[in-house]
PDB file of C-alpha atoms and ligand atoms in Angstrom:
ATOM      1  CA  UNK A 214      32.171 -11.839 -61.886  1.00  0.00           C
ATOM      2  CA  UNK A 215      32.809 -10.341 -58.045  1.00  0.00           C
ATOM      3  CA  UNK A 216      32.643  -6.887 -59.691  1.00  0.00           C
ATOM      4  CA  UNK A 217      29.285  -7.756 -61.641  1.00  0.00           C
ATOM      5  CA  UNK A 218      27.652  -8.723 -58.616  1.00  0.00           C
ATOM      6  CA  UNK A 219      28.671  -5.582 -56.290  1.00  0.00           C
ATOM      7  CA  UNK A 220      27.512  -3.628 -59.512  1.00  0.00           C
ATOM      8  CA  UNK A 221      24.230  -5.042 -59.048  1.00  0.00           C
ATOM      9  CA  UNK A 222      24.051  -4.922 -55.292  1.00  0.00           C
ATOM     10  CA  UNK A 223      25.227  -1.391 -55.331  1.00  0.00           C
ATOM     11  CA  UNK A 224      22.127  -0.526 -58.156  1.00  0.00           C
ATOM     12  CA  UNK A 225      19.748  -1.721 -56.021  1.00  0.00           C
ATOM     13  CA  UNK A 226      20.961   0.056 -53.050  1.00  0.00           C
ATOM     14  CA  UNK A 227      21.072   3.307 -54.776  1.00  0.00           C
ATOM     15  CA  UNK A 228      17.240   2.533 -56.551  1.00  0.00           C
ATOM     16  CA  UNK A 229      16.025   1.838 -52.997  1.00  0.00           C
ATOM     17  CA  UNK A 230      17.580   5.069 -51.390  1.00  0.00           C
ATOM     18  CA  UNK A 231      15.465   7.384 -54.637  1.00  0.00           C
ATOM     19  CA  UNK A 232      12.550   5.367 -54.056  1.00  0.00           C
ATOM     20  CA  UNK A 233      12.616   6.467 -50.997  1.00  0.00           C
ATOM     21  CA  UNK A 234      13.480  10.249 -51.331  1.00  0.00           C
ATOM     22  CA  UNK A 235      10.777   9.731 -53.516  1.00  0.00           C
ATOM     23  CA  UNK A 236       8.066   8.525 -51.514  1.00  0.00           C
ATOM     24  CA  UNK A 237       8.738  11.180 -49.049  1.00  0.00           C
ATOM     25  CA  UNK A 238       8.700  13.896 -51.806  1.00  0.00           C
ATOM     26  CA  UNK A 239       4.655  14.461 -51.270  1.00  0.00           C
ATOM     27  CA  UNK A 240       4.693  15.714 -48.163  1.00  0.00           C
ATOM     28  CA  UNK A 241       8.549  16.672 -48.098  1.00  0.00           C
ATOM     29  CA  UNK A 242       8.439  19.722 -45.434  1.00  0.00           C
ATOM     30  CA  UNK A 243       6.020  17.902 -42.853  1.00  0.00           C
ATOM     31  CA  UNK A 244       8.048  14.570 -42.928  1.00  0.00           C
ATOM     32  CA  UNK A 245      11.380  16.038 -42.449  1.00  0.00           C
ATOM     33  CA  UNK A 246      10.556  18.220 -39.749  1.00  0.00           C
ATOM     34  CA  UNK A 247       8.684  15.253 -38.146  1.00  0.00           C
ATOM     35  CA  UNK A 248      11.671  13.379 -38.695  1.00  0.00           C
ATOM     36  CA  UNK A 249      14.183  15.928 -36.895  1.00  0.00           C
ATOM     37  CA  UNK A 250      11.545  15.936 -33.872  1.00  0.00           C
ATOM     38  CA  UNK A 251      11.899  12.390 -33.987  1.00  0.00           C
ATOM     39  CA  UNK A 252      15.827  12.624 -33.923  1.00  0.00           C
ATOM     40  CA  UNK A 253      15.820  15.421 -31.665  1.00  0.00           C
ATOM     41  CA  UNK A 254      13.556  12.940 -29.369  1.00  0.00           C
ATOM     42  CA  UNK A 255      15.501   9.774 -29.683  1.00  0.00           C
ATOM     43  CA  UNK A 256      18.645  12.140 -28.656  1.00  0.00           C
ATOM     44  CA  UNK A 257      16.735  13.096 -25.461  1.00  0.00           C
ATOM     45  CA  UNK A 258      15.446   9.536 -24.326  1.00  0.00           C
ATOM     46  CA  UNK A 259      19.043   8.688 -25.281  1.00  0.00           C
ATOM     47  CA  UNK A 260      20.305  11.153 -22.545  1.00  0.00           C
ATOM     48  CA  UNK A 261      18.446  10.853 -19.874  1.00  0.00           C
ATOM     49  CA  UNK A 262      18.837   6.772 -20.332  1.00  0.00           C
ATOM     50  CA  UNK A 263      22.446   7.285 -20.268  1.00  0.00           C
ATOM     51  CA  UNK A 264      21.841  10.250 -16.912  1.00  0.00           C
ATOM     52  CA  UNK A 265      19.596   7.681 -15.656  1.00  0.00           C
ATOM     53  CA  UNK A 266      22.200   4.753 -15.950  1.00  0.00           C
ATOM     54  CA  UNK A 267      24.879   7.061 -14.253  1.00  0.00           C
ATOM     55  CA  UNK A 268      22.091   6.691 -10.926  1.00  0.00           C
ATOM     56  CA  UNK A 269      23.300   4.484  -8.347  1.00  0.00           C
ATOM     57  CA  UNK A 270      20.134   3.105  -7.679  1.00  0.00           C
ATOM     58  CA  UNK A 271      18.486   2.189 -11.046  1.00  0.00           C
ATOM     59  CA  UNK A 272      20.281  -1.166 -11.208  1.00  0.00           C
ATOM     60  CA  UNK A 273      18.453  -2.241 -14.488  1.00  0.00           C
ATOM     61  CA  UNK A 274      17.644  -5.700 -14.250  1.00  0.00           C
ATOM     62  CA  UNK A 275      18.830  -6.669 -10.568  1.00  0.00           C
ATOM     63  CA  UNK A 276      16.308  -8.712  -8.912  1.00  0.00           C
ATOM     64  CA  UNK A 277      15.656  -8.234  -4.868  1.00  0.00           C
ATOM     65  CA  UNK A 278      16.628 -11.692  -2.799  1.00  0.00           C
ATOM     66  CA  UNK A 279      13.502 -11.839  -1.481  1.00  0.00           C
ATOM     67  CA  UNK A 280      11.884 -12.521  -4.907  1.00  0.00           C
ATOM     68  CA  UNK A 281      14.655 -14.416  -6.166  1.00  0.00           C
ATOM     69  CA  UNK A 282      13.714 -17.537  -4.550  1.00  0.00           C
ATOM     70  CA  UNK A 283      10.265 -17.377  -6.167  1.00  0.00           C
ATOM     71  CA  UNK A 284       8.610 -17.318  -2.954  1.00  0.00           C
ATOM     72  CA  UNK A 285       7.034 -13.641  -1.318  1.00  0.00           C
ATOM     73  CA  UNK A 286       6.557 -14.435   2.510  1.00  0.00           C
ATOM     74  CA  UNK A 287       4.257 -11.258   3.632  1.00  0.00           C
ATOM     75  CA  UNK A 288       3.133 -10.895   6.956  1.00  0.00           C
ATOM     76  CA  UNK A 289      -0.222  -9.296   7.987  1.00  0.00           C
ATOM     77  CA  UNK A 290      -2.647  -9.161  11.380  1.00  0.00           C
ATOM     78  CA  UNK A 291      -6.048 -10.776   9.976  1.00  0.00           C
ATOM     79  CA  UNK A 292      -7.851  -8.410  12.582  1.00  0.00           C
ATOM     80  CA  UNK A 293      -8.397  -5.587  10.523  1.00  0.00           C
ATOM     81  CA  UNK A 294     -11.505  -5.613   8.022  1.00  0.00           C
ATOM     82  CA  UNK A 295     -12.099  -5.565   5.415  1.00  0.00           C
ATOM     83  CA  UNK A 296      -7.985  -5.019   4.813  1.00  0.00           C
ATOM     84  CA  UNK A 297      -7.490  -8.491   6.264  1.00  0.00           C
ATOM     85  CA  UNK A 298      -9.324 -10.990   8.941  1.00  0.00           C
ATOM     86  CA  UNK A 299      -9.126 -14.704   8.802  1.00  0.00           C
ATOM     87  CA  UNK A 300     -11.831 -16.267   5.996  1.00  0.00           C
ATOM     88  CA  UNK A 301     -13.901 -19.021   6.637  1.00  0.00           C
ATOM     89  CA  UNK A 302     -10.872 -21.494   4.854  1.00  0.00           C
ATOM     90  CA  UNK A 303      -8.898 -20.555   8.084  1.00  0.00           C
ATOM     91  CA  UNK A 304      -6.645 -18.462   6.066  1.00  0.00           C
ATOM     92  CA  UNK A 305      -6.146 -14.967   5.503  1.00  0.00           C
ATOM     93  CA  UNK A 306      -8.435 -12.816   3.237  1.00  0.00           C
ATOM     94  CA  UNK A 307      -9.464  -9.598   2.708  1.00  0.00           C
ATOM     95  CA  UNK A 308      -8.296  -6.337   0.144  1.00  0.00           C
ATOM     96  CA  UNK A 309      -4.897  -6.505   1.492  1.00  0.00           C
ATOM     97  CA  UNK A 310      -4.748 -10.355   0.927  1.00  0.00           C
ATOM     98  CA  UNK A 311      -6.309 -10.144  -2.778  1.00  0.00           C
ATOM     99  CA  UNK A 312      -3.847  -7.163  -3.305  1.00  0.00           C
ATOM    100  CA  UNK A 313      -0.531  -8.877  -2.242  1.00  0.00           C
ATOM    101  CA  UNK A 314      -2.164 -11.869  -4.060  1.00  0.00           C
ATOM    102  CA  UNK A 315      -2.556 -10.214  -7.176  1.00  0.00           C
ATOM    103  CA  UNK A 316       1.274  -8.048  -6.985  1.00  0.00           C
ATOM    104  CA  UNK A 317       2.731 -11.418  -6.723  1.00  0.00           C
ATOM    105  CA  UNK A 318       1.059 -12.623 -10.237  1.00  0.00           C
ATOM    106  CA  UNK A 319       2.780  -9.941 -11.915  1.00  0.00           C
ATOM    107  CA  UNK A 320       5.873 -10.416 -10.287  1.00  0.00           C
ATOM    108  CA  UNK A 321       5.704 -14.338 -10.726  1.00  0.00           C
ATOM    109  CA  UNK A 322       6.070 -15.004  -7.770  1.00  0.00           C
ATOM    110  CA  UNK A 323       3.949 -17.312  -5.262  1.00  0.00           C
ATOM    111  CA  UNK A 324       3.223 -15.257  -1.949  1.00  0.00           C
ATOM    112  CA  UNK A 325       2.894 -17.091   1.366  1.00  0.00           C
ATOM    113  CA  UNK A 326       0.853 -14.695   3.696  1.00  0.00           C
ATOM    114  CA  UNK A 327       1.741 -15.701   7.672  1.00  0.00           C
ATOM    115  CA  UNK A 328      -0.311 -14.334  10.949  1.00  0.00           C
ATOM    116  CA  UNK A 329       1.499 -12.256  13.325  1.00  0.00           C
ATOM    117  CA  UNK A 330       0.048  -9.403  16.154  1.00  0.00           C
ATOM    118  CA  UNK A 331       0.553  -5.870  14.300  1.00  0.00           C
ATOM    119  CA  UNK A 332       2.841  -4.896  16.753  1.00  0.00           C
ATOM    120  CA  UNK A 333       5.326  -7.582  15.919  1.00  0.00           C
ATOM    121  CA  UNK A 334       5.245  -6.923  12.240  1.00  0.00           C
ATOM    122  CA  UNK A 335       7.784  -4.294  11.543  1.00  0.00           C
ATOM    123  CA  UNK A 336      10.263  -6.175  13.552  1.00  0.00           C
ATOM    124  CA  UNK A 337      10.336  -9.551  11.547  1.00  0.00           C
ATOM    125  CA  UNK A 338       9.815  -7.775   7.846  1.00  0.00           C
ATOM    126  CA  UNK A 339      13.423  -8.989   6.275  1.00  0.00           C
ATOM    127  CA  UNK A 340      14.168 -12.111   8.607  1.00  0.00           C
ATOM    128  CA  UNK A 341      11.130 -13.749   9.671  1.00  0.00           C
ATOM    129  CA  UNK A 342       8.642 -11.885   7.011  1.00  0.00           C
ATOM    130  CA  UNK A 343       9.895 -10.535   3.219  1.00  0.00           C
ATOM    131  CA  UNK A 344       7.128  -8.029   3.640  1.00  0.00           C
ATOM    132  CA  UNK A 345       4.237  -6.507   5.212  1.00  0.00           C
ATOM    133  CA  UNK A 346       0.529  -5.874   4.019  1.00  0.00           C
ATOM    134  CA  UNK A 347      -1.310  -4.928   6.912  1.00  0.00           C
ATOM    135  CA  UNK A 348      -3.170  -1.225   6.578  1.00  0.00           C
ATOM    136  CA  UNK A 349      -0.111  -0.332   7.504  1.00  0.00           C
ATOM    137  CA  UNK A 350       0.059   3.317   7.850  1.00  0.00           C
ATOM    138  CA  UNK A 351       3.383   5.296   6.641  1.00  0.00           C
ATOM    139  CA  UNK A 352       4.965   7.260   9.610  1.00  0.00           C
ATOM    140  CA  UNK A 353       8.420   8.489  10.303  1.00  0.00           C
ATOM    141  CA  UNK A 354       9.197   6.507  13.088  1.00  0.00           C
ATOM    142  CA  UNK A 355       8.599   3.264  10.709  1.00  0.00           C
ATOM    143  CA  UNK A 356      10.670   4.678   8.423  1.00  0.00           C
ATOM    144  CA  UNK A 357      13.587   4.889  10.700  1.00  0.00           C
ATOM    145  CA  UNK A 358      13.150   0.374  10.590  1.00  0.00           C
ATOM    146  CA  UNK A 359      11.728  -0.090   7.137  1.00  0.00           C
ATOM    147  CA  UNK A 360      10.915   1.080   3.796  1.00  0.00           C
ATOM    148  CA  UNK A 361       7.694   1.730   2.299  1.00  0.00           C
ATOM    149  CA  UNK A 362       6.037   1.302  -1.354  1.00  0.00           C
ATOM    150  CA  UNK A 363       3.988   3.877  -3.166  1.00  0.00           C
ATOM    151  CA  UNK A 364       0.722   3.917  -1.272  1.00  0.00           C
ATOM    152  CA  UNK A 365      -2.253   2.958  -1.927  1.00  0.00           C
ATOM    153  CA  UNK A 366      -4.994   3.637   0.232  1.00  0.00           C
ATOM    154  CA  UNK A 367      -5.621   6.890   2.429  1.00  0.00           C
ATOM    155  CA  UNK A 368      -7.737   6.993   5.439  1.00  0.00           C
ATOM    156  CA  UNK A 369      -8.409   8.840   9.008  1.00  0.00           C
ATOM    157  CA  UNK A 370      -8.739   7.758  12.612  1.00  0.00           C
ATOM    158  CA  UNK A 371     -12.404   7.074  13.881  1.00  0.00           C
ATOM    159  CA  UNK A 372     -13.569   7.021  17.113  1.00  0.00           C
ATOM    160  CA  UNK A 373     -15.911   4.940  18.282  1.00  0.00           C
ATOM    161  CA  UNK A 374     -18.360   5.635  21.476  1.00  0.00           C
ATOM    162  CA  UNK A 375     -21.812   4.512  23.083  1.00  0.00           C
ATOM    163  CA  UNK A 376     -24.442   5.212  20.950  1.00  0.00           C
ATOM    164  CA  UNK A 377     -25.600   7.429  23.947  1.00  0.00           C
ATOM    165  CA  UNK A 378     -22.165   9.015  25.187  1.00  0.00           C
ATOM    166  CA  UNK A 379     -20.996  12.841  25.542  1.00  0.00           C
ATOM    167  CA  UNK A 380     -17.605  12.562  23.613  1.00  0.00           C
ATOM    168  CA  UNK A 381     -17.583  15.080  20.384  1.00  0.00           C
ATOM    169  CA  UNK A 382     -14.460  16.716  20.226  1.00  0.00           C
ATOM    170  CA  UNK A 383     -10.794  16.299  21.272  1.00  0.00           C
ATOM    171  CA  UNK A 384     -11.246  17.904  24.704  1.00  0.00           C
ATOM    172  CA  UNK A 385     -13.631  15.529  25.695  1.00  0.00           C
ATOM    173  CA  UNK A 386     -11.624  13.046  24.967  1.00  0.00           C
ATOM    174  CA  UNK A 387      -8.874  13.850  27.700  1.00  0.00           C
ATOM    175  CA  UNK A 388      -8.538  12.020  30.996  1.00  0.00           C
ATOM    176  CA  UNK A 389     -10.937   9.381  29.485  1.00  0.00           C
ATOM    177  CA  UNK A 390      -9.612   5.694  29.699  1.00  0.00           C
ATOM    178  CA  UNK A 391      -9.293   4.974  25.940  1.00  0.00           C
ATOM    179  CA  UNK A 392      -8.902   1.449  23.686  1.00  0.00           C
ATOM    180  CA  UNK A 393      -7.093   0.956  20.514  1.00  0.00           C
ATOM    181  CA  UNK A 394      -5.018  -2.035  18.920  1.00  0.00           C
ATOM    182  CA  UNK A 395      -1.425  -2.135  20.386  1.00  0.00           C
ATOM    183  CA  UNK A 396       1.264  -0.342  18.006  1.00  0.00           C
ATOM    184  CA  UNK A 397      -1.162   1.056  15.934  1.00  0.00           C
ATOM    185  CA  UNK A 398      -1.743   5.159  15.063  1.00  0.00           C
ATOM    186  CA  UNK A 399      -4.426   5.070  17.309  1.00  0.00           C
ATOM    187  CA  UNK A 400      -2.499   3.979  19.872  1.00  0.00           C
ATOM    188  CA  UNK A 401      -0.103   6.722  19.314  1.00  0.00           C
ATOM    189  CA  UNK A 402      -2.790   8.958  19.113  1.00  0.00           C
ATOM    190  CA  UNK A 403      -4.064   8.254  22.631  1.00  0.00           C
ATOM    191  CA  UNK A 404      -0.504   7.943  24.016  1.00  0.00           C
ATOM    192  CA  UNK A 405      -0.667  12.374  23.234  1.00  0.00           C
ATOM    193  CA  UNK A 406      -4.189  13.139  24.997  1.00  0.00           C
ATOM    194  CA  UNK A 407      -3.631  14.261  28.006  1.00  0.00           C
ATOM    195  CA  UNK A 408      -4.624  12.288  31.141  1.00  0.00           C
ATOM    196  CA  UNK A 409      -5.689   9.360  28.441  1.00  0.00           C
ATOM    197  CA  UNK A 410      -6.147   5.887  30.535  1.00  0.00           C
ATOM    198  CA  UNK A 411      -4.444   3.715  27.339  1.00  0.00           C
ATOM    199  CA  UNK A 412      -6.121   0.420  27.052  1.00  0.00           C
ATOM    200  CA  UNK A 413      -3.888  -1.685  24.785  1.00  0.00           C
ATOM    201  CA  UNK A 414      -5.153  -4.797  23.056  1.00  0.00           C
ATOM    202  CA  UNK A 415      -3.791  -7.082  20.610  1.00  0.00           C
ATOM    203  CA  UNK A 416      -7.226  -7.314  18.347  1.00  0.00           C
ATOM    204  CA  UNK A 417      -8.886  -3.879  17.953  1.00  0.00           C
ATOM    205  CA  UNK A 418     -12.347  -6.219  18.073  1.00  0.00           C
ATOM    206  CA  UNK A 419     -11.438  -6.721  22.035  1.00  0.00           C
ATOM    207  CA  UNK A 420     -11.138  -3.018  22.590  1.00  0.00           C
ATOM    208  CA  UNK A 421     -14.523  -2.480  20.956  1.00  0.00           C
ATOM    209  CA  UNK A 422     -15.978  -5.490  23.113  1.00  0.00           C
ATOM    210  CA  UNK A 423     -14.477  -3.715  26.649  1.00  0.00           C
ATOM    211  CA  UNK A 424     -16.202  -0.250  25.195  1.00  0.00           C
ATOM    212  CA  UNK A 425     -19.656  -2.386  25.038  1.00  0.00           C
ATOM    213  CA  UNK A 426     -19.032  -3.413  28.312  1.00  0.00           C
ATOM    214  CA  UNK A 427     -18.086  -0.147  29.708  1.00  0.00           C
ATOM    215  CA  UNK A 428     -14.668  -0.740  30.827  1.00  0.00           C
ATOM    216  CA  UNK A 429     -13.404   2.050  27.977  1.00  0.00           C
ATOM    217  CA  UNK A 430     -15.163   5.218  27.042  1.00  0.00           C
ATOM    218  CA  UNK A 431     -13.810   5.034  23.534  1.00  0.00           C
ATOM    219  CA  UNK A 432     -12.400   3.499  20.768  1.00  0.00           C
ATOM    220  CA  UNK A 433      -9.938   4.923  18.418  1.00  0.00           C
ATOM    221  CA  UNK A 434      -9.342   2.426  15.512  1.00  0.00           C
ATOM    222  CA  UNK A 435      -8.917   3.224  11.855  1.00  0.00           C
ATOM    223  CA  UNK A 436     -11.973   4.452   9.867  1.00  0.00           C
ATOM    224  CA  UNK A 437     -12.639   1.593   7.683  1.00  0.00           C
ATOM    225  CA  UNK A 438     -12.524  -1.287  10.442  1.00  0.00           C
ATOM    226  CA  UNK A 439     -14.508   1.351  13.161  1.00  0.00           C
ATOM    227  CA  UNK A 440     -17.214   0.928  10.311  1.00  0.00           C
ATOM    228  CA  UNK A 441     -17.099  -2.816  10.419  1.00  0.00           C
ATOM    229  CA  UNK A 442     -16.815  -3.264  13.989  1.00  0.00           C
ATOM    230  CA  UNK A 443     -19.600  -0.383  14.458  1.00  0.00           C
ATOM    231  CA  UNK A 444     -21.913  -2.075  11.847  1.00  0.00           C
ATOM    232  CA  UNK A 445     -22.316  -5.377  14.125  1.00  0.00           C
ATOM    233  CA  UNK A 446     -23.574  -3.594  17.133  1.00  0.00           C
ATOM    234  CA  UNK A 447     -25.926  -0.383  15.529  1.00  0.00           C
ATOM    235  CA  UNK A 448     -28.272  -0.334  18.673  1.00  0.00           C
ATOM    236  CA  UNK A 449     -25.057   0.165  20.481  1.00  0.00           C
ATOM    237  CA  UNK A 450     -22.763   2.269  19.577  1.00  0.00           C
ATOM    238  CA  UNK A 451     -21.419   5.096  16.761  1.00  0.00           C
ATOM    239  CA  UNK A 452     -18.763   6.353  14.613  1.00  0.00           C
ATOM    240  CA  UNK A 453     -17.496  10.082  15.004  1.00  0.00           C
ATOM    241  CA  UNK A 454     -14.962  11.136  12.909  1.00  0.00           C
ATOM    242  CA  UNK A 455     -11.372  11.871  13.133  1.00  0.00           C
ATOM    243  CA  UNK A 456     -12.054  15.104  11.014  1.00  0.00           C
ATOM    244  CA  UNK A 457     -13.953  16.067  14.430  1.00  0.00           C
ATOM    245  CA  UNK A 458     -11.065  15.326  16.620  1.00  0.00           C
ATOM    246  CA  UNK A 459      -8.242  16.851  14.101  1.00  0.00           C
ATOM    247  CA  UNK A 460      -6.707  13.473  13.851  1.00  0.00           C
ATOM    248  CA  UNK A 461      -4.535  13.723  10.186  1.00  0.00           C
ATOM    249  CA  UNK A 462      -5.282  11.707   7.325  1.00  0.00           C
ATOM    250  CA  UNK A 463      -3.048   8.430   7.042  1.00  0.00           C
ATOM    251  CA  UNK A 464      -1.892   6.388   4.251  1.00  0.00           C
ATOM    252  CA  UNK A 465      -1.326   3.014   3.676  1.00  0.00           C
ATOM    253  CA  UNK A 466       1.324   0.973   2.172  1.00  0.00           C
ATOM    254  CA  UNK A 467       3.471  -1.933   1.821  1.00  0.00           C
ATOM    255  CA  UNK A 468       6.516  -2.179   4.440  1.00  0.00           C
ATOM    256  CA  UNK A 469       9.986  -3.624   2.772  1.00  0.00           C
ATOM    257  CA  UNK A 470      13.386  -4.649   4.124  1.00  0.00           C
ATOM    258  CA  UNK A 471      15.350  -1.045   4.320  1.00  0.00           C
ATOM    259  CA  UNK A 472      17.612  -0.256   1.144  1.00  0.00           C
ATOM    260  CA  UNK A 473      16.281  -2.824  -0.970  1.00  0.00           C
ATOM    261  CA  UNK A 474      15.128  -0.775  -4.337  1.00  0.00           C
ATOM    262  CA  UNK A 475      15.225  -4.014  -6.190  1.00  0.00           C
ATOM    263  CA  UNK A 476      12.393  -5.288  -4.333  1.00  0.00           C
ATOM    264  CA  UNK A 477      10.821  -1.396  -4.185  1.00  0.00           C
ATOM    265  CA  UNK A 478      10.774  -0.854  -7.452  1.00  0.00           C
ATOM    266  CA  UNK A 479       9.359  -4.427  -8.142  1.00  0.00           C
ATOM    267  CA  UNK A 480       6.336  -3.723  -5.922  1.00  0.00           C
ATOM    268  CA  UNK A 481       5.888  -0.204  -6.923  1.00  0.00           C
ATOM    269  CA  UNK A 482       5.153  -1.421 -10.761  1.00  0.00           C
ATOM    270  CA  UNK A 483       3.242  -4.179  -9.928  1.00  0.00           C
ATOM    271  CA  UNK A 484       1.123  -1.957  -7.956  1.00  0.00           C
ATOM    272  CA  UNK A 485       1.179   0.477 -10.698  1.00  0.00           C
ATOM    273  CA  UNK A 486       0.131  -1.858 -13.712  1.00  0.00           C
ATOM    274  CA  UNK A 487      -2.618  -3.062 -11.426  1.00  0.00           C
ATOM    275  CA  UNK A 488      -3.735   0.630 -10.843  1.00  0.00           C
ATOM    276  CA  UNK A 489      -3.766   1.362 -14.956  1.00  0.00           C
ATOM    277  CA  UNK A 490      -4.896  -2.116 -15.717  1.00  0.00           C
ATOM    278  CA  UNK A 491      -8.285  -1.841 -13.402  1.00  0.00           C
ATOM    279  CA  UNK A 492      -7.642  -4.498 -10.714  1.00  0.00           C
ATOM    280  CA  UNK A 493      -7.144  -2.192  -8.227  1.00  0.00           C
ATOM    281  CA  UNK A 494     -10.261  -0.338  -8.358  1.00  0.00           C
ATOM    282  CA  UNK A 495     -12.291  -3.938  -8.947  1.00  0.00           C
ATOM    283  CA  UNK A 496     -10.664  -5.282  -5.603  1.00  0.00           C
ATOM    284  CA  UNK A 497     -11.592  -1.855  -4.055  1.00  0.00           C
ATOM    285  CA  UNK A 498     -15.477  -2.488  -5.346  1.00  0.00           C
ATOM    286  CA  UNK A 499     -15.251  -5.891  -4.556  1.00  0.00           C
ATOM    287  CA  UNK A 500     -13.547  -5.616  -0.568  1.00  0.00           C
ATOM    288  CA  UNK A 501     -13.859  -2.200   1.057  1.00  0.00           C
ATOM    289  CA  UNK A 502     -17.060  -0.608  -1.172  1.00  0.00           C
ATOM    290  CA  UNK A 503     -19.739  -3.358  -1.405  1.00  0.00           C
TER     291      UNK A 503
HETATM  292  N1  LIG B 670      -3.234   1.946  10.225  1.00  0.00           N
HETATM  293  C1  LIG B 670      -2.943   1.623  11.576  1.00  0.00           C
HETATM  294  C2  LIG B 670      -1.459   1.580  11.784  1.00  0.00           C
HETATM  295  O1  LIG B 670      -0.737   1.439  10.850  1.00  0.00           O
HETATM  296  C3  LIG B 670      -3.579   0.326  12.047  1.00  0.00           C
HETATM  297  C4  LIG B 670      -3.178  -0.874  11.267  1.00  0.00           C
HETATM  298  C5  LIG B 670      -3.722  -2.180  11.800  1.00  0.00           C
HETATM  299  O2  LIG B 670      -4.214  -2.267  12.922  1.00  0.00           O
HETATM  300  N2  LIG B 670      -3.649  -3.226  11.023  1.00  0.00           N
HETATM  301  O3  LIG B 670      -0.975   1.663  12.857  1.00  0.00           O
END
């Protein structure tokens, strides 16, 4: 009876291998070689998941402690439009906001965004803050206190003036007395002109208010806020440039706790499905374009 029964299993096994030989016998040549490639293919991914494996860092599956409790605190400056500045609900809004907002989603995590001055930002990301979204711009001296994600936004000093004054280039800027937002690249920036006054303020929206009263001859502020700032006094005053001034382009990105690819290469996708799926561009539309 056992042997009956394997006769018939083994019949059907052998009737299902010709059917398909025959099936394939149409197009024999094309299949097979497609079906090599395929091999040949599934070898490769095979190998480089195995090289890949071998990589200290690509700990497949580890999740960062700063998501693990389901909470992202991020910390951000809501002076800075249209990146962030506090909505009309009191809280913090703005493409940076809606950004961190939507990375979170796709992570499944909620994210708590907290108020801090810029300057004090890089120095609580990993005990007081999980992260930072704040137009943050990448530079090596960061780097030596925090990590940064892919970036995602690329933009240029401005410098704002009098709508009447002489300033044009970067000579005319030196031995001017200068404003910019404390800690920022365009503080930097000034710190390197010669015989600069620096005029340091918390709130790059003071520094503009001292240049309408005359107490600085300039503002040097990031391009995108120069244009908001600008845009509420047009009588008064005007945007050059950083081009004009050979200030370099900037980028911006997320800062992270040092070391932690967990949490890097959780942000980084997020922010990458976001850029394939359309949500970026639509909060770019919707926050920095309209
Ligand atoms: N991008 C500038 C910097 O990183 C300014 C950022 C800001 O004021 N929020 O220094």
């Amino acid at each position: 009876m056992k042997k009956k029964i394997m006769a018939l299993i083994m019949a059907g096994v052998i009737a299902a291998s010709l059917a398909a030989c025959g099936g394939n016998s149409g197009a024999a040549s094309t299949d097979s070689a497609a079906e090599e490639k395929t091999e040949e293919a599934a070898e490769e991914e095979a190998a480089t998941e195995e090289a890949a494996a071998e990589e200290p860092t690509a700990e497949a599956g580890a999740v960062s402690e700063y998501l693990a409790d389901g909470v992202l605190t991020v910390g951000t400056n809501p002076e800075f439009p249209p990146f962030e500045y506090m909505g009309d609900d009191g809280n913090p809004d703005g493409f940076d906001i809606a950004l961190i907002n939507a990375i979170g989603e796709k992570l499944g995590v909620d994210v708590v965004v907290e108020s801090y001055n810029f300057n004090s930002l890089v120095e609580s990301i990993g005990s007081k803050i999980d992260v930072s979204i704040a137009g943050m711009t990448v530079t090596e001296e960061r780097k030596q206190a925090v990590d940064f994600s892919d970036s995602y936004y690329e933009a240029i000093q401005s410098v704002i003036v009098k709508k009447d004054s002489a300033i044009a280039s970067a000579d005319d800027l030196k031995g001017k007395s200068l404003g910019c937002q404390l800690g920022t690249t365009g503080d930097f920036i000034i710190q390197d002109i010669e015989g600069a006054e620096n005029h340091q303020y918390d709130r790059g929206v003071d520094a503009v208010n001292d240049l309408l009263n005359d107490k600085v001859e300039a503002v040097i502020i990031d391009r995108n806020p120069a244009a908001v700032f600008q845009a509420q006094y047009p009588d008064d005053l005007k945007i050059i440039s950083g081009e004009d001034f050979g200030f370099e382009t900037e980028l911006y990105a997320i800062a992270m706790p040092k070391g932690d690819t967990a949490l890097a290469d959780a942000i980084n996708g997020a922010l990458a499905e976001l850029k394939a799926d359309g949500t970026f561009d639509k909060l770019v539309e919707e926050y920095i374009n309209e």
